[in-house]
Amino acid sequence: MLKKTTIISIILIVLISFVLISYQSKGLLLFNKIHLYSLFYPIDYLQNFFNELLKTKDENRDLKEKLYKMHLQISSTNELIEENKRLKELLNLKERKKEILTIAKIIKRGANKFLKTVWIDKGKKDGVKVNMPVITINGLVGKVIFASEDFSEILLITDPNFSASVRVERNRIEGVLSGAGTNLCLLKYIPLEEEIMVGDRLITSGTDGIFPEGLSVGVVRKVDRKRGVFQNIEVVPLQSELKIEEVAILKSLP
Amino acid sequence: MKHFFKWAILTFSAFFLEQILTIDGLTFNFSFLLVFLFIIDYFFPKTEQKKVYPSEILPLCYFIVVGLIEDLFQGVIGPAIISKSFTGILLMILVRQLFFNWTEIFKAAVILTFTVIDEAFYSFIVVYFFNYNISYLPLIKGFIVKGLINIPAGLILSWRKP
């Protein structure tokens, strides 16, 4: 059927490949991803430029409106922040600041075969590093899983391989949020006796060492207490993955 | 040389399209079409060039190159090399069976089946070694959709061949 040399070649290829894969899976060997974005990036840039130019007027008006609202909110919360700082100082607690590293644009969706990811137009050159949190104005988007010189790949919170430590804003119960593989997330490891209600807002708890405390994540959509040791809780992310256009990358926690 | 350029352009185009096109987060598997078309082109040449017993190493090298390029796009070297080599070899065995009548329907069935086999090989290796959490049903649906999308493309590109 097949020649001897062909069979030997296949066996060799498979062996070499398996050795390479096992080294890579243990993180002992890493290869850079190649991408073709550099090729069509200028065309994409021009297209976006003209699109944005058309939208600028409306966007400007909306942003001004938002700015006024934010200004009002800030002035009313400034006092609380100061009070909080004073109390933290009294208790000797260190405050972890959330600092934005850069703003980036989404340039590609779904390039990864298994993970729900998006690509952004900022990379190592701009200081982007693996594991940096990614947010929008609405809430948490995900984290950086790969960074090349000019581009980076973001793992979305709806991917089952994503996890973050979160807290229920209302009653401070902590759990782990991970993606459901659809457009939803799951809140895991909440015991049956804890009271979680539909509509509860989730924020990051800052205990996972990746995401700073207090980032908005999502809202509880469904609570199922019927089976198992833990509750099955579905969460709708505050930032829909289909509507992400621009993101902010936060600096890693110290 | 002409042949080399033809395949270089075809390979580049397939990967270019694979990288820029997605449907609702689902990527395509045009690289399998390269394997399929190479087999058709190599084992069913025009009558005047017909080889008595064509070499198996040249197609195998091409499958490895296609697999390697695909792996480089995903950042993990190995899984696509294995899946493309295996799928290619299985196709090679299939084309050697003289009792098959290569009608368009048979070709469509081959494209669908082998795209699914290629995807299944690849996914199994990646999931096993990298412990990815995946939902199996959407993954299998994805395999079939990719196979179905490959059918018209494969039939057009291999029109009236063999």
Short mmCIF file of C-alpha atoms in Angstrom, two decimals:
data_model
loop_
_atom_site.label_atom_id
_atom_site.label_comp_id
_atom_site.label_asym_id
_atom_site.label_seq_id
_atom_site.Cartn_x
_atom_site.Cartn_y
_atom_site.Cartn_z
CA MET A 1 0.00 0.00 0.00
CA LEU A 2 2.52 2.61 1.17
CA LYS A 3 6.26 2.50 0.59
CA LYS A 4 8.53 1.64 3.51
CA THR A 5 10.27 5.02 3.30
CA THR A 6 6.92 6.81 3.52
CA ILE A 7 5.90 4.86 6.62
CA ILE A 8 9.26 5.53 8.30
CA SER A 9 9.02 9.24 7.40
CA ILE A 10 5.53 9.50 8.90
CA ILE A 11 6.61 7.78 12.12
CA LEU A 12 9.58 10.17 12.40
CA ILE A 13 7.42 13.24 11.74
CA VAL A 14 4.85 12.15 14.31
CA LEU A 15 7.52 11.44 16.93
CA ILE A 16 9.30 14.76 16.40
CA SER A 17 5.96 16.61 16.45
CA PHE A 18 4.86 14.92 19.68
CA VAL A 19 8.15 15.78 21.37
CA LEU A 20 7.77 19.41 20.24
CA ILE A 21 4.13 19.55 21.39
CA SER A 22 4.90 18.11 24.82
CA TYR A 23 7.73 20.62 25.33
CA GLN A 24 5.42 23.45 24.29
CA SER A 25 2.58 22.26 26.51
CA LYS A 26 4.93 22.40 29.50
CA GLY A 27 6.05 25.89 28.51
CA LEU A 28 9.64 24.79 27.92
CA LEU A 29 9.54 25.79 24.28
CA LEU A 30 7.68 28.78 22.89
CA PHE A 31 7.12 29.84 19.31
CA ASN A 32 5.92 33.24 18.18
CA LYS A 33 2.64 33.36 16.32
CA ILE A 34 2.83 34.74 12.83
CA HIS A 35 0.04 36.94 11.51
CA LEU A 36 -0.85 38.60 8.26
CA TYR A 37 -2.36 41.72 9.83
CA SER A 38 0.64 43.79 8.84
CA LEU A 39 -0.30 43.10 5.22
CA PHE A 40 -3.83 44.39 5.32
CA TYR A 41 -3.45 46.76 8.26
CA PRO A 42 -2.90 49.89 6.07
CA ILE A 43 -6.16 49.18 4.16
CA ASP A 44 -7.98 48.52 7.40
CA TYR A 45 -6.53 51.69 8.90
CA LEU A 46 -7.73 53.84 5.99
CA GLN A 47 -11.20 52.28 6.10
CA ASN A 48 -11.45 52.88 9.85
CA PHE A 49 -10.13 56.41 9.47
CA PHE A 50 -12.91 57.41 7.07
CA ASN A 51 -15.56 55.57 9.09
CA GLU A 52 -14.46 57.38 12.22
CA LEU A 53 -14.40 60.71 10.45
CA LEU A 54 -18.06 60.28 9.59
CA LYS A 55 -18.96 59.26 13.13
CA THR A 56 -16.90 61.93 14.88
CA LYS A 57 -19.62 64.58 15.24
CA ASP A 58 -22.17 62.29 16.91
CA GLU A 59 -19.51 60.62 19.01
CA ASN A 60 -18.22 63.97 20.18
CA ARG A 61 -21.70 65.03 21.34
CA ASP A 62 -22.22 61.71 23.16
CA LEU A 63 -18.84 61.92 24.82
CA LYS A 64 -19.49 65.48 26.02
CA GLU A 65 -22.76 64.32 27.53
CA LYS A 66 -20.99 61.41 29.24
CA LEU A 67 -18.24 63.72 30.43
CA TYR A 68 -20.72 66.02 32.19
CA LYS A 69 -22.44 63.04 33.83
CA MET A 70 -19.09 61.64 34.96
CA HIS A 71 -18.05 65.04 36.26
CA LEU A 72 -21.15 65.20 38.42
CA GLN A 73 -20.56 61.65 39.66
CA ILE A 74 -16.92 62.32 40.44
CA SER A 75 -17.68 65.42 42.45
CA SER A 76 -20.15 63.49 44.58
CA THR A 77 -17.84 60.52 45.08
CA ASN A 78 -14.62 62.47 45.70
CA GLU A 79 -15.57 63.00 49.28
CA LEU A 80 -16.21 59.28 49.78
CA ILE A 81 -12.86 58.43 48.16
CA GLU A 82 -11.01 60.77 50.51
CA GLU A 83 -12.83 59.30 53.49
CA ASN A 84 -12.01 55.79 52.27
CA LYS A 85 -8.33 56.72 51.89
CA ARG A 86 -8.18 58.13 55.43
CA LEU A 87 -9.78 54.99 56.86
CA LYS A 88 -7.43 52.74 54.90
CA GLU A 89 -4.47 54.73 56.17
CA LEU A 90 -5.77 54.29 59.70
CA LEU A 91 -5.99 50.53 59.13
CA ASN A 92 -2.60 50.43 57.39
CA LEU A 93 -4.09 48.97 54.21
CA LYS A 94 -2.27 49.44 50.91
CA GLU A 95 -4.37 50.67 48.03
CA ARG A 96 -3.84 49.03 44.62
CA LYS A 97 -4.19 51.66 41.93
CA LYS A 98 -5.74 50.86 38.56
CA GLU A 99 -3.67 52.49 35.85
CA ILE A 100 -4.41 52.46 32.16
CA LEU A 101 -1.40 51.47 30.05
CA THR A 102 -2.85 52.18 26.63
CA ILE A 103 -6.01 52.28 24.55
CA ALA A 104 -6.22 49.80 21.68
CA LYS A 105 -8.47 49.02 18.77
CA ILE A 106 -9.90 45.57 17.97
CA ILE A 107 -8.53 44.47 14.61
CA LYS A 108 -9.56 40.82 14.41
CA ARG A 109 -11.95 38.36 16.01
CA GLY A 110 -11.82 34.59 16.16
CA ALA A 111 -8.33 33.89 14.82
CA ASN A 112 -7.72 31.19 17.41
CA LYS A 113 -9.09 27.72 16.69
CA PHE A 114 -10.01 26.89 20.29
CA LEU A 115 -10.08 30.04 22.34
CA LYS A 116 -12.47 32.98 22.13
CA THR A 117 -10.01 35.73 21.43
CA VAL A 118 -9.70 39.12 19.78
CA TRP A 119 -6.60 40.82 18.44
CA ILE A 120 -5.71 44.42 19.24
CA ASP A 121 -3.39 46.86 17.49
CA LYS A 122 -1.01 47.33 20.42
CA GLY A 123 1.86 45.06 21.37
CA LYS A 124 5.14 44.80 23.25
CA LYS A 125 6.26 48.10 21.71
CA ASP A 126 3.51 49.84 23.66
CA GLY A 127 4.32 47.99 26.86
CA VAL A 128 1.65 45.29 26.57
CA LYS A 129 2.53 42.11 28.45
CA VAL A 130 0.90 38.73 28.96
CA ASN A 131 -1.77 38.60 31.73
CA MET A 132 -2.54 42.33 31.67
CA PRO A 133 -6.25 43.01 32.31
CA VAL A 134 -8.32 44.42 29.46
CA ILE A 135 -11.43 46.56 30.04
CA THR A 136 -13.88 48.86 28.32
CA ILE A 137 -16.01 51.64 29.82
CA ASN A 138 -18.69 49.01 30.51
CA GLY A 139 -16.54 46.44 32.27
CA LEU A 140 -14.02 43.64 32.10
CA VAL A 141 -13.25 42.20 28.66
CA GLY A 142 -10.49 39.69 29.34
CA LYS A 143 -6.74 39.43 29.63
CA VAL A 144 -3.74 39.46 27.32
CA ILE A 145 -2.54 35.94 26.46
CA PHE A 146 -0.05 36.74 23.72
CA ALA A 147 1.86 39.86 22.75
CA SER A 148 3.97 40.38 19.63
CA GLU A 149 5.80 43.61 18.80
CA ASP A 150 2.77 45.36 17.25
CA PHE A 151 -0.26 43.23 18.11
CA SER A 152 -1.68 41.30 21.06
CA GLU A 153 -4.25 38.56 21.58
CA ILE A 154 -6.92 38.95 24.26
CA LEU A 155 -8.69 35.99 25.87
CA LEU A 156 -12.34 36.99 26.36
CA ILE A 157 -14.16 36.42 29.64
CA THR A 158 -16.71 34.22 27.85
CA ASP A 159 -14.07 31.58 27.02
CA PRO A 160 -14.20 28.49 29.27
CA ASN A 161 -10.42 28.76 29.80
CA PHE A 162 -10.77 32.21 31.35
CA SER A 163 -11.16 32.61 35.08
CA ALA A 164 -11.15 35.55 37.46
CA SER A 165 -11.81 35.95 41.13
CA VAL A 166 -15.03 37.95 41.59
CA ARG A 167 -17.25 39.27 44.33
CA VAL A 168 -21.00 39.93 44.51
CA GLU A 169 -21.32 43.69 45.02
CA ARG A 170 -24.41 43.42 47.24
CA ASN A 171 -23.28 40.87 49.84
CA ARG A 172 -19.50 40.53 49.18
CA ILE A 173 -19.66 36.77 48.50
CA GLU A 174 -16.62 35.63 46.52
CA GLY A 175 -16.49 33.13 43.71
CA VAL A 176 -14.70 32.32 40.47
CA LEU A 177 -16.01 33.60 37.18
CA SER A 178 -15.26 31.70 34.00
CA GLY A 179 -16.63 31.68 30.47
CA ALA A 180 -19.45 29.40 29.38
CA GLY A 181 -18.20 29.13 25.80
CA THR A 182 -21.28 31.04 24.62
CA ASN A 183 -21.93 34.75 25.16
CA LEU A 184 -22.38 34.12 28.88
CA CYS A 185 -20.19 33.43 31.90
CA LEU A 186 -20.56 31.14 34.90
CA LEU A 187 -20.11 32.04 38.54
CA LYS A 188 -18.57 28.99 40.20
CA TYR A 189 -17.99 27.66 43.70
CA ILE A 190 -20.83 29.50 45.45
CA PRO A 191 -22.23 27.16 48.16
CA LEU A 192 -25.97 26.39 48.14
CA GLU A 193 -26.62 28.27 51.38
CA GLU A 194 -25.34 31.61 50.02
CA GLU A 195 -28.02 33.95 48.74
CA ILE A 196 -27.44 35.09 45.16
CA MET A 197 -30.22 36.91 43.34
CA VAL A 198 -30.94 37.55 39.69
CA GLY A 199 -29.68 41.05 38.92
CA ASP A 200 -26.77 40.95 41.39
CA ARG A 201 -23.75 42.81 40.03
CA LEU A 202 -20.31 41.19 40.06
CA ILE A 203 -17.01 43.00 40.45
CA THR A 204 -13.45 41.68 40.53
CA SER A 205 -12.22 40.91 44.03
CA GLY A 206 -8.52 41.46 43.32
CA THR A 207 -7.48 38.23 45.00
CA ASP A 208 -6.27 36.42 41.87
CA GLY A 209 -3.18 38.56 41.40
CA ILE A 210 -4.17 39.51 37.85
CA PHE A 211 -7.24 41.73 37.98
CA PRO A 212 -7.38 44.74 40.29
CA GLU A 213 -10.25 45.03 42.72
CA GLY A 214 -13.52 46.69 41.74
CA LEU A 215 -13.73 46.19 37.98
CA SER A 216 -17.33 45.68 36.84
CA VAL A 217 -17.77 42.23 35.35
CA GLY A 218 -21.39 41.26 34.83
CA VAL A 219 -24.89 40.74 36.14
CA VAL A 220 -26.41 37.48 37.43
CA ARG A 221 -28.97 36.19 34.93
CA LYS A 222 -30.02 32.82 36.31
CA VAL A 223 -29.53 30.99 39.60
CA ASP A 224 -30.03 27.22 39.82
CA ARG A 225 -29.83 25.62 43.29
CA LYS A 226 -31.17 22.21 42.32
CA ARG A 227 -28.07 20.04 41.86
CA GLY A 228 -24.66 19.48 43.44
CA VAL A 229 -22.72 21.18 46.20
CA PHE A 230 -22.51 24.54 44.47
CA GLN A 231 -25.06 26.74 42.78
CA ASN A 232 -25.16 26.98 38.99
CA ILE A 233 -25.13 30.69 38.24
CA GLU A 234 -25.24 32.26 34.80
CA VAL A 235 -23.80 35.72 34.35
CA VAL A 236 -24.27 38.19 31.51
CA PRO A 237 -21.05 40.14 30.93
CA LEU A 238 -21.55 43.91 31.10
CA GLN A 239 -19.48 44.26 27.96
CA SER A 240 -20.97 42.27 25.09
CA GLU A 241 -18.14 40.66 23.12
CA LEU A 242 -19.77 41.51 19.80
CA LYS A 243 -19.81 45.22 20.53
CA ILE A 244 -16.20 45.72 21.54
CA GLU A 245 -14.46 48.28 19.36
CA GLU A 246 -11.86 49.82 21.63
CA VAL A 247 -10.35 48.53 24.84
CA ALA A 248 -8.10 49.83 27.58
CA ILE A 249 -5.20 47.72 28.81
CA LEU A 250 -4.47 48.08 32.50
CA LYS A 251 -1.02 47.82 34.01
CA SER A 252 -0.30 44.55 35.80
CA LEU A 253 -0.69 44.46 39.56
CA PRO A 254 2.56 45.10 41.42
CA MET B 1 9.05 26.23 -11.82
CA LYS B 2 5.59 27.12 -13.10
CA HIS B 3 4.18 24.39 -10.90
CA PHE B 4 6.07 25.68 -7.89
CA PHE B 5 4.74 29.23 -8.32
CA LYS B 6 1.21 27.94 -8.84
CA TRP B 7 1.32 26.06 -5.54
CA ALA B 8 3.07 28.89 -3.71
CA ILE B 9 0.34 31.34 -4.76
CA LEU B 10 -2.42 28.86 -3.95
CA THR B 11 -0.93 28.16 -0.52
CA PHE B 12 -0.53 31.84 0.29
CA SER B 13 -4.09 32.63 -0.87
CA ALA B 14 -5.59 29.79 1.18
CA PHE B 15 -3.85 30.91 4.37
CA PHE B 16 -4.57 34.57 3.69
CA LEU B 17 -8.29 33.84 3.34
CA GLU B 18 -8.21 31.53 6.36
CA GLN B 19 -6.76 34.34 8.44
CA ILE B 20 -9.04 37.17 7.36
CA LEU B 21 -12.37 35.33 7.13
CA THR B 22 -14.43 34.25 10.13
CA ILE B 23 -18.13 33.62 10.64
CA ASP B 24 -19.32 34.38 14.17
CA GLY B 25 -15.91 33.49 15.58
CA LEU B 26 -15.63 30.30 13.53
CA THR B 27 -12.44 29.97 11.51
CA PHE B 28 -12.18 28.11 8.20
CA ASN B 29 -10.03 25.15 7.22
CA PHE B 30 -8.93 26.06 3.71
CA SER B 31 -5.55 24.48 4.37
CA PHE B 32 -7.15 21.04 4.06
CA LEU B 33 -8.24 22.03 0.54
CA LEU B 34 -4.57 22.48 -0.31
CA VAL B 35 -3.91 18.88 0.72
CA PHE B 36 -6.92 17.66 -1.25
CA LEU B 37 -6.07 19.63 -4.38
CA PHE B 38 -2.42 18.58 -4.25
CA ILE B 39 -3.43 14.91 -4.10
CA ILE B 40 -5.86 15.32 -7.00
CA ASP B 41 -3.30 17.23 -9.04
CA TYR B 42 -0.42 14.88 -8.24
CA PHE B 43 -2.09 11.49 -8.51
CA PHE B 44 -4.40 12.28 -11.42
CA PRO B 45 -2.15 14.22 -13.81
CA LYS B 46 -3.01 14.81 -17.47
CA THR B 47 -2.72 11.59 -19.50
CA GLU B 48 0.48 12.53 -21.30
CA GLN B 49 2.33 13.11 -18.02
CA LYS B 50 0.94 10.07 -16.19
CA LYS B 51 3.43 8.51 -13.82
CA VAL B 52 3.57 4.74 -13.35
CA TYR B 53 4.17 4.90 -9.61
CA PRO B 54 4.46 8.47 -8.32
CA SER B 55 6.69 9.35 -5.36
CA GLU B 56 4.99 9.61 -1.97
CA ILE B 57 7.66 11.78 -0.39
CA LEU B 58 6.88 14.93 -2.38
CA PRO B 59 3.20 15.07 -1.30
CA LEU B 60 4.23 14.23 2.25
CA CYS B 61 6.69 17.15 2.26
CA TYR B 62 3.93 19.44 1.01
CA PHE B 63 1.55 18.27 3.77
CA ILE B 64 4.25 19.01 6.36
CA VAL B 65 4.79 22.51 4.92
CA VAL B 66 1.03 23.22 4.99
CA GLY B 67 0.79 21.88 8.56
CA LEU B 68 3.81 23.88 9.65
CA ILE B 69 2.37 27.15 8.27
CA GLU B 70 -0.94 26.47 10.00
CA ASP B 71 0.87 25.74 13.25
CA LEU B 72 2.87 28.95 12.99
CA PHE B 73 -0.38 30.92 12.78
CA GLN B 74 -1.62 29.22 15.97
CA GLY B 75 1.72 29.48 17.82
CA VAL B 76 1.99 25.75 18.56
CA ILE B 77 4.21 23.68 16.28
CA GLY B 78 3.18 20.05 15.75
CA PRO B 79 -0.57 19.40 15.83
CA ALA B 80 -1.34 20.53 12.28
CA ILE B 81 1.80 18.82 10.95
CA ILE B 82 0.48 15.53 12.34
CA SER B 83 -3.14 16.10 11.28
CA LYS B 84 -2.28 17.23 7.76
CA SER B 85 0.23 14.39 7.26
CA PHE B 86 -2.25 11.79 8.48
CA THR B 87 -5.17 13.17 6.47
CA GLY B 88 -2.96 13.45 3.41
CA ILE B 89 -1.71 9.89 3.74
CA LEU B 90 -5.26 8.58 4.21
CA LEU B 91 -6.30 10.49 1.09
CA MET B 92 -3.30 9.08 -0.74
CA ILE B 93 -4.41 5.55 0.15
CA LEU B 94 -7.95 6.39 -0.98
CA VAL B 95 -6.92 7.70 -4.40
CA ARG B 96 -4.91 4.52 -5.01
CA GLN B 97 -8.08 2.42 -4.73
CA LEU B 98 -9.06 2.02 -8.35
CA PHE B 99 -12.65 0.91 -7.70
CA PHE B 100 -13.78 4.41 -6.67
CA ASN B 101 -15.54 6.48 -9.27
CA TRP B 102 -14.52 10.08 -8.63
CA THR B 103 -17.82 11.79 -9.34
CA GLU B 104 -18.58 15.25 -7.96
CA ILE B 105 -20.78 13.75 -5.21
CA PHE B 106 -18.01 11.36 -4.18
CA LYS B 107 -15.53 14.25 -4.11
CA ALA B 108 -17.93 16.29 -1.96
CA ALA B 109 -18.24 13.38 0.48
CA VAL B 110 -14.45 12.99 0.56
CA ILE B 111 -13.92 16.72 1.24
CA LEU B 112 -16.48 16.73 4.06
CA THR B 113 -15.23 13.52 5.69
CA PHE B 114 -11.55 14.37 5.48
CA THR B 115 -12.02 17.96 6.69
CA VAL B 116 -13.76 16.52 9.75
CA ILE B 117 -10.96 13.94 10.21
CA ASP B 118 -8.30 16.66 9.91
CA GLU B 119 -10.08 18.89 12.44
CA ALA B 120 -10.68 15.97 14.81
CA PHE B 121 -6.99 14.94 14.75
CA TYR B 122 -5.89 18.52 15.37
CA SER B 123 -8.39 19.17 18.14
CA PHE B 124 -7.69 15.90 19.92
CA ILE B 125 -3.95 16.62 20.05
CA VAL B 126 -4.36 20.23 21.23
CA VAL B 127 -7.04 19.45 23.81
CA TYR B 128 -5.11 16.45 25.16
CA PHE B 129 -1.76 18.22 25.50
CA PHE B 130 -2.91 21.72 26.48
CA ASN B 131 -5.90 20.75 28.68
CA TYR B 132 -8.19 23.27 27.05
CA ASN B 133 -11.73 23.48 28.38
CA ILE B 134 -13.98 23.06 25.40
CA SER B 135 -17.62 22.28 24.78
CA TYR B 136 -17.68 19.26 22.50
CA LEU B 137 -20.99 19.85 20.75
CA PRO B 138 -20.13 23.29 19.32
CA LEU B 139 -16.70 21.91 18.39
CA ILE B 140 -18.21 19.03 16.38
CA LYS B 141 -20.72 21.41 14.80
CA GLY B 142 -17.77 23.60 13.85
CA PHE B 143 -16.02 20.64 12.17
CA ILE B 144 -19.10 19.91 10.06
CA VAL B 145 -19.64 23.56 9.11
CA LYS B 146 -16.00 23.83 8.04
CA GLY B 147 -16.38 20.64 5.99
CA LEU B 148 -19.55 21.93 4.34
CA ILE B 149 -17.90 25.25 3.50
CA ASN B 150 -14.95 23.38 1.97
CA ILE B 151 -17.21 21.39 -0.38
CA PRO B 152 -18.11 24.13 -2.91
CA ALA B 153 -14.60 25.60 -2.75
CA GLY B 154 -13.00 22.17 -3.27
CA LEU B 155 -15.36 21.22 -6.09
CA ILE B 156 -14.81 24.48 -7.95
CA LEU B 157 -11.04 24.30 -7.62
CA SER B 158 -10.92 20.63 -8.71
CA TRP B 159 -13.55 21.01 -11.42
CA ARG B 160 -13.47 18.10 -13.90
CA LYS B 161 -10.51 16.55 -12.13
CA PRO B 162 -9.72 13.69 -12.11
#
